[in-house]
mmCIF file of C-alpha atoms in Angstrom:
data_model
loop_
_atom_site.group_PDB
_atom_site.id
_atom_site.type_symbol
_atom_site.label_atom_id
_atom_site.label_comp_id
_atom_site.label_asym_id
_atom_site.label_seq_id
_atom_site.Cartn_x
_atom_site.Cartn_y
_atom_site.Cartn_z
ATOM 1 C CA MET A 1 127.338 110.862 115.269
ATOM 2 C CA SER A 2 126.349 114.565 115.151
ATOM 3 C CA ARG A 3 126.511 114.815 118.940
ATOM 4 C CA VAL A 4 130.033 113.376 119.084
ATOM 5 C CA PHE A 5 131.110 115.618 116.220
ATOM 6 C CA GLY A 6 129.768 118.670 118.056
ATOM 7 C CA GLN A 7 131.604 117.677 121.212
ATOM 8 C CA PHE A 8 134.832 117.347 119.242
ATOM 9 C CA LEU A 9 134.469 120.822 117.714
ATOM 10 C CA GLY A 10 133.651 122.226 121.137
ATOM 11 C CA LEU A 11 136.841 120.779 122.601
ATOM 12 C CA CYS A 12 138.914 122.241 119.754
ATOM 13 C CA ALA A 13 137.357 125.697 120.150
ATOM 14 C CA GLY A 14 137.761 125.623 123.918
ATOM 15 C CA PHE A 15 141.408 124.658 123.636
ATOM 16 C CA LEU A 16 142.129 127.526 121.224
ATOM 17 C CA LEU A 17 140.327 130.104 123.367
ATOM 18 C CA ARG A 18 142.266 129.058 126.440
ATOM 19 C CA LEU A 19 145.478 129.202 124.443
ATOM 20 C CA VAL A 20 144.831 132.796 123.327
ATOM 21 C CA ARG A 21 143.468 133.974 126.687
ATOM 22 C CA PHE A 22 146.091 132.551 129.030
ATOM 23 C CA CYS A 23 149.097 132.646 126.767
ATOM 24 C CA PRO A 24 149.184 136.144 125.195
ATOM 25 C CA HIS A 25 152.869 135.748 124.472
ATOM 26 C CA VAL A 26 152.176 132.899 122.077
ATOM 27 C CA GLY A 27 152.857 134.043 118.545
ATOM 28 C CA VAL A 28 150.690 133.868 115.465
ATOM 29 C CA GLY A 29 152.809 131.032 114.089
ATOM 30 C CA ALA A 30 152.109 128.876 117.122
ATOM 31 C CA VAL A 31 148.387 129.504 116.816
ATOM 32 C CA ARG A 32 148.540 128.570 113.136
ATOM 33 C CA PHE A 33 150.383 125.404 114.094
ATOM 34 C CA VAL A 34 147.656 124.465 116.577
ATOM 35 C CA PHE A 35 144.989 125.202 113.974
ATOM 36 C CA SER A 36 146.789 122.956 111.483
ATOM 37 C CA VAL A 37 147.046 120.088 113.963
ATOM 38 C CA SER A 38 143.376 120.459 114.900
ATOM 39 C CA ALA A 39 142.341 120.506 111.239
ATOM 40 C CA PHE A 40 144.388 117.376 110.578
ATOM 41 C CA TRP A 41 142.764 115.396 113.394
ATOM 42 C CA LEU A 42 139.355 116.738 112.439
ATOM 43 C CA ALA A 43 139.872 115.412 108.896
ATOM 44 C CA VAL A 44 140.955 112.013 110.264
ATOM 45 C CA TYR A 45 137.890 111.901 112.503
ATOM 46 C CA LEU A 46 135.536 112.780 109.635
ATOM 47 C CA CYS A 47 137.045 110.101 107.373
ATOM 48 C CA ILE A 48 136.585 107.464 110.065
ATOM 49 C CA MET A 49 132.974 108.456 110.754
ATOM 50 C CA ILE A 50 132.072 108.601 107.046
ATOM 51 C CA SER A 51 133.561 105.124 106.559
ATOM 52 C CA ILE A 52 131.534 103.784 109.469
ATOM 53 C CA CYS A 53 128.359 105.315 108.043
ATOM 54 C CA ILE A 54 129.021 103.776 104.625
ATOM 55 C CA VAL A 55 129.526 100.329 106.157
ATOM 56 C CA VAL A 56 126.386 100.594 108.301
ATOM 57 C CA MET A 57 124.255 101.884 105.444
ATOM 58 C CA SER A 58 125.564 99.185 103.122
ATOM 59 C CA GLY A 59 124.647 96.568 105.682
ATOM 60 C CA GLN A 60 121.144 97.989 105.998
ATOM 61 C CA ARG A 61 120.676 98.056 102.250
ATOM 62 C CA GLY A 62 121.908 94.494 101.980
ATOM 63 C CA SER A 63 119.531 93.268 104.667
ATOM 64 C CA LEU A 64 116.367 94.923 103.360
ATOM 65 C CA ASN A 65 116.690 96.410 99.901
ATOM 66 C CA ARG A 66 117.519 94.904 96.543
ATOM 67 C CA GLN A 67 116.518 95.418 92.942
ATOM 68 C CA GLY A 68 113.385 93.383 92.233
ATOM 69 C CA PRO A 69 111.425 91.251 91.976
ATOM 70 C CA SER A 70 107.974 92.818 91.966
ATOM 71 C CA LEU A 71 105.162 91.680 94.224
ATOM 72 C CA ARG A 72 103.026 90.430 91.354
ATOM 73 C CA GLU A 73 105.936 88.652 89.739
ATOM 74 C CA CYS A 74 106.331 86.699 93.000
ATOM 75 C CA LEU A 75 102.590 86.003 93.186
ATOM 76 C CA TRP A 76 102.533 84.778 89.600
ATOM 77 C CA CYS A 77 105.511 82.481 90.154
ATOM 78 C CA LEU A 78 104.020 81.131 93.392
ATOM 79 C CA ALA A 79 100.872 80.228 91.448
ATOM 80 C CA ASN A 80 103.114 78.498 88.877
ATOM 81 C CA GLY A 81 104.843 76.488 91.605
ATOM 82 C CA LEU A 82 108.339 77.698 90.721
ATOM 83 C CA PRO A 83 110.723 80.237 92.281
ATOM 84 C CA LEU A 84 112.506 83.055 90.501
ATOM 85 C CA ARG A 85 116.188 82.709 89.749
ATOM 86 C CA PHE A 86 118.182 84.542 92.420
ATOM 87 C CA GLU A 87 121.831 84.469 93.453
ATOM 88 C CA LEU A 88 121.768 84.207 97.242
ATOM 89 C CA ASP A 89 123.591 87.070 98.935
ATOM 90 C CA GLU A 90 124.902 87.346 102.488
ATOM 91 C CA ALA A 91 121.663 88.828 103.791
ATOM 92 C CA TRP A 92 119.153 86.432 102.242
ATOM 93 C CA LEU A 93 118.161 84.586 105.439
ATOM 94 C CA SER A 94 117.865 87.843 107.403
ATOM 95 C CA ARG A 95 115.677 89.233 104.636
ATOM 96 C CA ILE A 96 113.366 86.197 104.605
ATOM 97 C CA LEU A 97 112.969 86.313 108.377
ATOM 98 C CA PHE A 98 112.201 90.027 108.205
ATOM 99 C CA HIS A 99 109.517 89.313 105.612
ATOM 100 C CA VAL A 100 107.960 86.663 107.854
ATOM 101 C CA GLN A 101 107.991 88.446 111.192
ATOM 102 C CA GLY A 102 110.338 91.400 111.098
ATOM 103 C CA CYS A 103 109.857 94.452 113.284
ATOM 104 C CA ARG A 104 108.737 97.782 111.812
ATOM 105 C CA ASP A 105 108.668 101.045 113.734
ATOM 106 C CA ARG A 106 110.294 99.297 116.716
ATOM 107 C CA ARG A 107 107.131 97.355 117.520
ATOM 108 C CA PHE A 108 104.742 96.448 114.713
ATOM 109 C CA ARG A 109 105.615 93.520 112.493
ATOM 110 C CA THR A 110 105.466 92.679 108.830
ATOM 111 C CA VAL A 111 102.397 90.474 109.316
ATOM 112 C CA PRO A 112 99.323 91.647 111.242
ATOM 113 C CA SER A 113 98.385 90.232 114.637
ATOM 114 C CA ALA A 114 95.085 90.641 116.487
ATOM 115 C CA GLY A 115 95.591 93.363 119.064
ATOM 116 C CA ALA A 116 99.368 93.173 118.506
ATOM 117 C CA THR A 117 99.397 90.063 120.740
ATOM 118 C CA TYR A 118 101.903 88.209 118.487
ATOM 119 C CA PRO A 119 101.328 84.552 119.431
ATOM 120 C CA LEU A 120 103.574 83.364 116.596
ATOM 121 C CA GLU A 121 107.252 82.492 117.032
ATOM 122 C CA VAL A 122 109.503 81.558 114.119
ATOM 123 C CA TYR A 123 112.394 79.091 114.289
ATOM 124 C CA VAL A 124 115.064 78.150 111.767
ATOM 125 C CA SER A 125 115.956 74.454 111.650
ATOM 126 C CA SER A 126 119.395 74.004 110.114
ATOM 127 C CA LEU A 127 121.416 71.029 108.924
ATOM 128 C CA GLY A 128 123.978 73.361 107.366
ATOM 129 C CA ARG A 129 123.006 72.435 103.806
ATOM 130 C CA ILE A 130 121.243 75.631 102.716
ATOM 131 C CA PHE A 131 121.470 77.868 105.766
ATOM 132 C CA SER A 132 124.964 78.992 106.738
ATOM 133 C CA LEU A 133 124.323 77.871 110.301
ATOM 134 C CA LYS A 134 125.589 75.004 112.403
ATOM 135 C CA THR A 135 123.190 72.119 112.923
ATOM 136 C CA GLY A 136 120.530 73.175 115.392
ATOM 137 C CA LEU A 137 117.294 75.004 116.044
ATOM 138 C CA TYR A 138 117.363 78.816 116.191
ATOM 139 C CA LYS A 139 114.687 81.200 117.439
ATOM 140 C CA TYR A 140 114.187 84.437 115.531
ATOM 141 C CA VAL A 141 113.993 87.503 117.786
ATOM 142 C CA SER A 142 111.861 89.892 115.751
ATOM 143 C CA CYS A 143 112.771 93.348 116.970
ATOM 144 C CA SER A 144 116.515 92.720 117.227
ATOM 145 C CA GLY A 145 116.757 90.585 114.103
ATOM 146 C CA ASN A 146 118.917 88.067 115.972
ATOM 147 C CA LEU A 147 118.889 84.276 115.841
ATOM 148 C CA VAL A 148 119.275 82.581 119.230
ATOM 149 C CA GLN A 149 120.172 78.901 119.254
ATOM 150 C CA SER A 150 117.720 76.910 121.372
ATOM 151 C CA SER A 151 118.903 73.391 120.498
ATOM 152 C CA VAL A 152 121.921 71.691 118.913
ATOM 153 C CA ASN A 153 119.629 69.124 117.294
ATOM 154 C CA ALA A 154 117.706 69.398 114.032
ATOM 155 C CA ASP A 155 116.158 66.871 111.663
ATOM 156 C CA PHE A 156 115.319 69.033 108.641
ATOM 157 C CA GLU A 157 116.274 72.211 106.807
ATOM 158 C CA GLY A 158 113.602 74.867 106.988
ATOM 159 C CA PHE A 159 111.308 76.779 109.310
ATOM 160 C CA LEU A 160 109.066 75.975 112.266
ATOM 161 C CA PHE A 161 106.090 78.096 113.283
ATOM 162 C CA SER A 162 105.323 77.799 116.973
ATOM 163 C CA VAL A 163 102.301 79.491 118.550
ATOM 164 C CA LEU A 164 101.332 80.454 122.083
ATOM 165 C CA PRO A 165 97.550 80.955 121.740
ATOM 166 C CA GLY A 166 97.185 82.174 125.312
ATOM 167 C CA ARG A 167 98.678 85.528 124.318
ATOM 168 C CA THR A 168 95.673 86.165 122.069
ATOM 169 C CA VAL A 169 92.924 84.188 123.807
ATOM 170 C CA THR A 170 93.528 86.147 127.021
ATOM 171 C CA TYR A 171 92.119 89.228 125.254
ATOM 172 C CA TYR A 172 89.683 87.732 122.740
ATOM 173 C CA GLY A 173 88.370 84.572 124.372
ATOM 174 C CA GLU A 174 87.629 81.471 122.290
ATOM 175 C CA ARG A 175 87.517 83.497 119.068
ATOM 176 C CA GLY A 176 91.206 84.220 119.598
ATOM 177 C CA TYR A 177 92.036 80.682 118.442
ATOM 178 C CA MET A 178 90.798 81.589 114.967
ATOM 179 C CA TYR A 179 92.881 84.766 115.037
ATOM 180 C CA VAL A 180 95.986 82.679 115.766
ATOM 181 C CA ARG A 181 95.275 80.414 112.786
ATOM 182 C CA ASN A 182 94.729 83.510 110.623
ATOM 183 C CA GLU A 183 98.131 84.826 111.698
ATOM 184 C CA VAL A 184 99.798 81.533 110.767
ATOM 185 C CA GLY A 185 98.321 81.946 107.274
ATOM 186 C CA HIS A 186 99.570 85.540 106.988
ATOM 187 C CA ALA A 187 103.106 84.490 107.938
ATOM 188 C CA LEU A 188 103.134 81.414 105.679
ATOM 189 C CA GLN A 189 102.130 83.551 102.705
ATOM 190 C CA ASN A 190 104.940 86.031 103.285
ATOM 191 C CA LEU A 191 107.379 83.150 103.809
ATOM 192 C CA PHE A 192 106.526 81.458 100.516
ATOM 193 C CA LEU A 193 106.570 84.714 98.570
ATOM 194 C CA SER A 194 109.979 85.424 100.082
ATOM 195 C CA LEU A 195 111.273 81.932 99.250
ATOM 196 C CA VAL A 196 110.071 82.376 95.660
ATOM 197 C CA SER A 197 111.845 85.738 95.459
ATOM 198 C CA HIS A 198 115.101 84.129 96.685
ATOM 199 C CA GLY A 199 115.183 81.216 94.231
ATOM 200 C CA LEU A 200 114.063 78.634 96.798
ATOM 201 C CA TRP A 201 111.013 76.442 97.204
ATOM 202 C CA GLY A 202 109.307 74.853 100.175
ATOM 203 C CA SER A 203 106.713 72.318 101.230
ATOM 204 C CA VAL A 204 104.460 72.987 104.198
ATOM 205 C CA ARG A 205 102.939 70.601 106.717
ATOM 206 C CA LEU A 206 100.356 72.009 109.088
ATOM 207 C CA VAL A 207 100.974 70.121 112.323
ATOM 208 C CA GLU A 208 98.735 71.333 115.153
ATOM 209 C CA LEU A 209 95.792 73.627 114.462
ATOM 210 C CA GLU A 210 93.388 72.612 117.228
ATOM 211 C CA PHE A 211 94.264 74.676 120.277
ATOM 212 C CA GLY A 212 92.931 74.537 123.805
ATOM 213 C CA PRO A 213 93.572 75.766 127.348
ATOM 214 C CA GLY A 214 95.441 72.638 128.445
ATOM 215 C CA LYS A 215 98.607 73.268 126.425
ATOM 216 C CA PRO A 216 100.523 76.565 126.279
ATOM 217 C CA GLN A 217 102.537 76.053 123.070
ATOM 218 C CA TYR A 218 101.981 74.262 119.761
ATOM 219 C CA ILE A 219 103.957 73.543 116.611
ATOM 220 C CA ALA A 220 101.551 74.930 114.024
ATOM 221 C CA ALA A 221 103.534 74.469 110.819
ATOM 222 C CA ARG A 222 106.733 73.032 109.414
ATOM 223 C CA VAL A 223 108.196 74.258 106.120
ATOM 224 C CA ASP A 224 110.951 72.224 104.449
ATOM 225 C CA VAL A 225 113.163 74.352 102.184
ATOM 226 C CA ALA A 226 114.958 73.081 99.090
ATOM 227 C CA ARG A 227 116.906 74.276 96.084
ATOM 228 C CA VAL A 228 115.421 73.627 92.645
ATOM 229 C CA ASP A 229 116.656 73.040 89.107
ATOM 230 C CA SER A 230 113.862 74.877 87.274
ATOM 231 C CA TYR A 231 112.879 78.503 87.655
ATOM 232 C CA CYS A 232 109.895 80.692 86.904
ATOM 233 C CA LYS A 233 110.059 82.883 83.811
ATOM 234 C CA GLY A 234 107.796 84.533 81.315
ATOM 235 C CA PHE A 235 106.148 87.183 83.490
ATOM 236 C CA SER A 236 105.519 90.043 81.063
ATOM 237 C CA LEU A 237 103.020 92.304 82.836
ATOM 238 C CA GLU A 238 103.853 95.682 84.298
ATOM 239 C CA LYS A 239 106.010 94.966 87.328
ATOM 240 C CA GLY A 240 104.559 97.421 89.842
ATOM 241 C CA VAL A 241 105.727 97.686 93.453
ATOM 242 C CA LEU A 242 108.729 95.609 94.489
ATOM 243 C CA PHE A 243 107.907 92.737 96.838
ATOM 244 C CA ASP A 244 110.377 93.922 99.491
ATOM 245 C CA ILE A 245 108.850 97.400 99.416
ATOM 246 C CA ALA A 246 105.274 96.103 99.608
ATOM 247 C CA VAL A 247 106.147 94.092 102.736
ATOM 248 C CA ALA A 248 107.891 97.063 104.347
ATOM 249 C CA LEU A 249 105.002 99.445 103.560
ATOM 250 C CA ARG A 250 102.172 97.149 104.652
ATOM 251 C CA ARG A 251 100.098 98.801 107.358
ATOM 252 C CA SER A 252 96.698 98.362 108.981
ATOM 253 C CA ILE A 253 94.925 101.481 107.712
ATOM 254 C CA ARG A 254 91.538 102.299 109.221
ATOM 255 C CA ASN A 255 90.844 105.817 107.996
ATOM 256 C CA TYR A 256 89.872 106.376 104.358
ATOM 257 C CA SER A 257 89.041 109.407 102.259
ATOM 258 C CA ARG A 258 85.634 109.895 100.636
ATOM 259 C CA GLU A 259 87.204 109.414 97.214
ATOM 260 C CA ALA A 260 85.883 106.564 95.089
ATOM 261 C CA ILE A 261 88.179 103.758 94.027
ATOM 262 C CA SER A 262 88.163 102.315 90.520
ATOM 263 C CA SER A 263 86.583 98.987 89.650
ATOM 264 C CA GLU A 264 89.903 98.063 88.014
ATOM 265 C CA SER A 265 91.800 98.531 91.285
ATOM 266 C CA LEU A 266 89.234 96.523 93.244
ATOM 267 C CA LEU A 267 89.311 93.711 90.703
ATOM 268 C CA ASP A 268 93.118 93.696 90.619
ATOM 269 C CA VAL A 269 93.275 93.353 94.413
ATOM 270 C CA LEU A 270 90.897 90.380 94.248
ATOM 271 C CA LYS A 271 92.535 88.832 91.201
ATOM 272 C CA TRP A 272 96.057 88.944 92.621
ATOM 273 C CA SER A 273 94.908 87.878 96.073
ATOM 274 C CA MET A 274 92.710 84.862 95.328
ATOM 275 C CA GLY A 275 92.088 84.567 91.583
ATOM 276 C CA GLU A 276 93.225 81.650 89.436
ATOM 277 C CA ILE A 277 95.916 83.713 87.725
ATOM 278 C CA VAL A 278 97.301 80.424 86.392
ATOM 279 C CA ALA A 279 94.791 77.795 85.246
ATOM 280 C CA GLY A 280 93.578 75.993 88.361
ATOM 281 C CA SER A 281 96.071 77.744 90.635
ATOM 282 C CA ARG A 282 95.792 80.763 92.911
ATOM 283 C CA PRO A 283 98.684 82.950 94.170
ATOM 284 C CA TYR A 284 99.015 81.092 97.478
ATOM 285 C CA LEU A 285 99.461 77.532 98.703
ATOM 286 C CA LYS A 286 96.696 74.950 98.634
ATOM 287 C CA PHE A 287 96.487 73.762 102.252
ATOM 288 C CA GLY A 288 94.041 70.932 101.524
ATOM 289 C CA GLU A 289 92.954 68.977 98.480
ATOM 290 C CA GLU A 290 90.983 71.975 97.232
ATOM 291 C CA TYR A 291 90.928 75.698 97.926
ATOM 292 C CA GLY A 292 88.633 76.339 100.860
ATOM 293 C CA VAL A 293 88.041 80.106 100.790
ATOM 294 C CA ASN A 294 85.652 82.161 98.664
ATOM 295 C CA GLY A 295 85.270 85.916 98.499
ATOM 296 C CA SER A 296 82.500 88.479 98.114
ATOM 297 C CA VAL A 297 82.473 92.281 98.071
ATOM 298 C CA ALA A 298 80.086 94.901 99.370
ATOM 299 C CA VAL A 299 80.458 97.877 97.024
ATOM 300 C CA PHE A 300 79.775 101.355 98.437
ATOM 301 C CA ASN A 301 81.802 103.816 96.357
ATOM 302 C CA VAL A 302 83.454 102.179 93.356
ATOM 303 C CA ARG A 303 83.585 103.847 89.947
ATOM 304 C CA GLY A 304 81.950 101.657 87.329
ATOM 305 C CA LEU A 305 80.015 99.454 89.775
ATOM 306 C CA ASP A 306 76.550 99.873 91.273
ATOM 307 C CA LYS A 307 76.190 99.677 95.033
ATOM 308 C CA GLY A 308 75.477 96.146 96.120
ATOM 309 C CA ILE A 309 76.836 92.691 96.927
ATOM 310 C CA TYR A 310 79.118 91.003 94.415
ATOM 311 C CA GLU A 311 80.576 87.516 94.408
ATOM 312 C CA PHE A 312 84.131 87.098 93.147
ATOM 313 C CA ASN A 313 84.446 84.270 90.631
ATOM 314 C CA ALA A 314 88.000 83.070 91.281
ATOM 315 C CA LYS A 315 88.165 80.963 88.121
ATOM 316 C CA ASP A 316 87.012 83.645 85.680
ATOM 317 C CA MET A 317 88.364 86.465 87.891
ATOM 318 C CA GLU A 318 85.165 88.468 87.541
ATOM 319 C CA LEU A 319 82.717 90.152 89.900
ATOM 320 C CA GLU A 320 79.154 88.837 89.649
ATOM 321 C CA LEU A 321 76.324 90.980 91.007
ATOM 322 C CA VAL A 322 74.225 89.141 93.606
ATOM 323 C CA ARG A 323 71.969 91.909 94.921
ATOM 324 C CA THR A 324 71.813 95.687 94.644
ATOM 325 C CA GLY A 325 71.487 98.133 97.515
ATOM 326 C CA ASP A 326 73.467 100.153 100.026
ATOM 327 C CA PHE A 327 74.573 97.849 102.855
ATOM 328 C CA ARG A 328 77.047 100.242 104.467
ATOM 329 C CA GLU A 329 75.126 100.869 107.701
ATOM 330 C CA LYS A 330 74.117 97.229 108.129
ATOM 331 C CA LEU A 331 77.681 95.962 107.736
ATOM 332 C CA TRP A 332 79.002 98.738 109.962
ATOM 333 C CA ARG A 333 76.718 97.576 112.757
ATOM 334 C CA ALA A 334 77.485 93.921 112.033
ATOM 335 C CA SER A 335 81.204 94.769 112.388
ATOM 336 C CA LEU A 336 80.675 96.097 115.916
ATOM 337 C CA MET A 337 80.507 99.663 114.558
ATOM 338 C CA GLN A 338 84.124 99.779 113.452
ATOM 339 C CA GLU A 339 84.522 103.043 111.546
ATOM 340 C CA SER A 340 86.831 101.535 108.928
ATOM 341 C CA VAL A 341 83.837 99.605 107.534
ATOM 342 C CA ARG A 342 81.665 102.721 107.374
ATOM 343 C CA ARG A 343 84.402 104.823 105.717
ATOM 344 C CA ALA A 344 85.484 102.202 103.154
ATOM 345 C CA ALA A 345 84.754 102.337 99.429
ATOM 346 C CA ALA A 346 84.258 98.563 99.444
ATOM 347 C CA VAL A 347 84.415 95.697 101.932
ATOM 348 C CA ILE A 348 85.903 92.323 101.005
ATOM 349 C CA VAL A 349 84.587 89.346 102.984
ATOM 350 C CA LEU A 350 86.247 85.914 102.988
ATOM 351 C CA PHE A 351 84.223 82.751 103.631
ATOM 352 C CA GLY A 352 85.140 79.193 104.617
ATOM 353 C CA ASP A 353 84.176 76.421 107.002
ATOM 354 C CA SER A 354 87.226 74.645 108.463
ATOM 355 C CA LEU A 355 90.399 75.157 110.477
ATOM 356 C CA LEU A 356 92.360 74.928 107.230
ATOM 357 C CA GLY A 357 90.038 77.589 105.841
ATOM 358 C CA GLU A 358 91.011 79.918 108.682
ATOM 359 C CA VAL A 359 94.704 79.490 107.810
ATOM 360 C CA GLU A 360 93.905 79.981 104.119
ATOM 361 C CA ALA A 361 91.931 83.131 104.927
ATOM 362 C CA GLY A 362 95.085 84.488 106.568
ATOM 363 C CA ALA A 363 97.116 83.778 103.423
ATOM 364 C CA VAL A 364 94.514 85.486 101.223
ATOM 365 C CA GLY A 365 94.347 88.350 103.707
ATOM 366 C CA GLN A 366 98.083 88.894 103.471
ATOM 367 C CA ASN A 367 97.735 89.104 99.695
ATOM 368 C CA ILE A 368 94.957 91.674 100.114
ATOM 369 C CA TYR A 369 97.230 93.788 102.306
ATOM 370 C CA LEU A 370 100.144 93.617 99.846
ATOM 371 C CA ASN A 371 98.029 94.216 96.752
ATOM 372 C CA ALA A 372 96.372 97.183 98.442
ATOM 373 C CA VAL A 373 99.861 98.685 98.743
ATOM 374 C CA ASP A 374 100.436 97.992 95.044
ATOM 375 C CA GLU A 375 97.198 99.810 94.148
ATOM 376 C CA GLY A 376 97.798 102.764 96.479
ATOM 377 C CA LEU A 377 94.936 101.671 98.738
ATOM 378 C CA GLY A 378 94.612 100.844 102.415
ATOM 379 C CA THR A 379 92.976 98.023 104.344
ATOM 380 C CA VAL A 380 92.794 96.434 107.781
ATOM 381 C CA ALA A 381 92.005 92.860 108.846
ATOM 382 C CA ILE A 382 88.833 92.531 110.935
ATOM 383 C CA GLY A 383 87.945 89.307 112.709
ATOM 384 C CA ALA A 384 85.403 90.623 115.220
ATOM 385 C CA PHE A 385 81.851 90.804 113.861
ATOM 386 C CA HIS A 386 78.367 89.321 114.240
ATOM 387 C CA GLU A 387 78.383 86.290 111.953
ATOM 388 C CA GLU A 388 74.575 86.067 111.850
ATOM 389 C CA ASP A 389 74.260 89.600 110.487
ATOM 390 C CA PHE A 390 76.819 88.870 107.774
ATOM 391 C CA LEU A 391 74.927 85.708 106.837
ATOM 392 C CA GLU A 392 71.789 87.811 106.316
ATOM 393 C CA VAL A 393 73.619 89.979 103.800
ATOM 394 C CA PHE A 394 75.868 87.495 102.006
ATOM 395 C CA GLY A 395 74.151 84.119 102.276
ATOM 396 C CA GLU A 396 74.866 80.781 103.927
ATOM 397 C CA GLN A 397 78.681 80.642 103.924
ATOM 398 C CA ARG A 398 80.511 81.166 107.216
ATOM 399 C CA PRO A 399 82.319 84.539 107.242
ATOM 400 C CA LEU A 400 85.943 84.294 108.367
ATOM 401 C CA TYR A 401 87.613 87.620 107.686
ATOM 402 C CA VAL A 402 86.621 91.161 106.702
ATOM 403 C CA PHE A 403 88.769 93.691 104.818
ATOM 404 C CA PRO A 404 87.496 97.256 104.282
ATOM 405 C CA LEU A 405 89.235 98.873 101.326
ATOM 406 C CA GLY A 406 89.688 102.511 100.407
ATOM 407 C CA LYS A 407 92.018 105.397 99.633
ATOM 408 C CA PRO A 408 93.981 106.272 102.773
ATOM 409 C CA ALA A 409 92.970 109.616 104.261
ATOM 410 C CA GLU A 410 95.791 112.158 104.337
#
């Protein structure tokens, strides 16, 4: 806009200079007349451009920003199995899709992906009952925000998660299959938090989780979406960061300051990521009959806690000391000498032993990312490490995911 405006002013000035230079006989009245006409058209131009800006900015606000709800309100309601009451606006579907796999900074997305390989593709399946779309299957194009119809047929109302594991396995080998399942969990968590925030509910069916070289594409998950008659209410804690803002601000942060973090912040991240904040229920979906992921923490620089290994009791939402000692160097080496582990104030490790556990670890990991934003902390998902070395430190459970945690360095 500024460039066009400058060109317009340049044309006006050039016209007036030519008028004065080549037409000396032109009187002052004529020049004033030309100035008046130019001023009139300049005012018209400015009004048009301001109107366009208002429309564009309103559209952007409608697609991304709204007042409430908070991240922890959404987590609490998800644990309760009920959505918040919300009057759907014109941008609600665009907002949900942005939460699930929207593009930030022209490239990076709202959920993390190993090496930015992005094996996940999201589709909307519409029967025209909830979505304002004709019957069909639509692919979401992340960085443009567009929906492209890929089929005129559909048999349910909701979302499909398709994966192309080859995008990730090409770089990470067989371990890349786990990274793909982790990413499915990250995206499912954001989807269900977004549904809760929009007054909708869903049921998930994990379809294909065993990947191999013989098939390029899989349907990993199907989520049926429905309206409900009952809504979540009664959340009375301090609201904190808005859910939409937490999703938009989520980053993989690898560099931390030397400043200690508080034990309260660490415990809040764990509590709101995988604690039973409602009796028997955690703030994410149960993918099997029981929850399959447990968490422990290596404490390096946390006010109020001695250095050592702590186990997180999800039911009581407490940290239980397992062994004392400084394990920073050992875990740094076990994590392939990734500096984020060495610089962190604490390192959260998730454990499990099944394919469902790998998806669940992704859901918990997404909560860790979002709650780190809420606490003013930074983290990054790490899937590459020596499992045997972690077993020596933490015990017999299979490590799935590692999250260093600390104050972001300025």
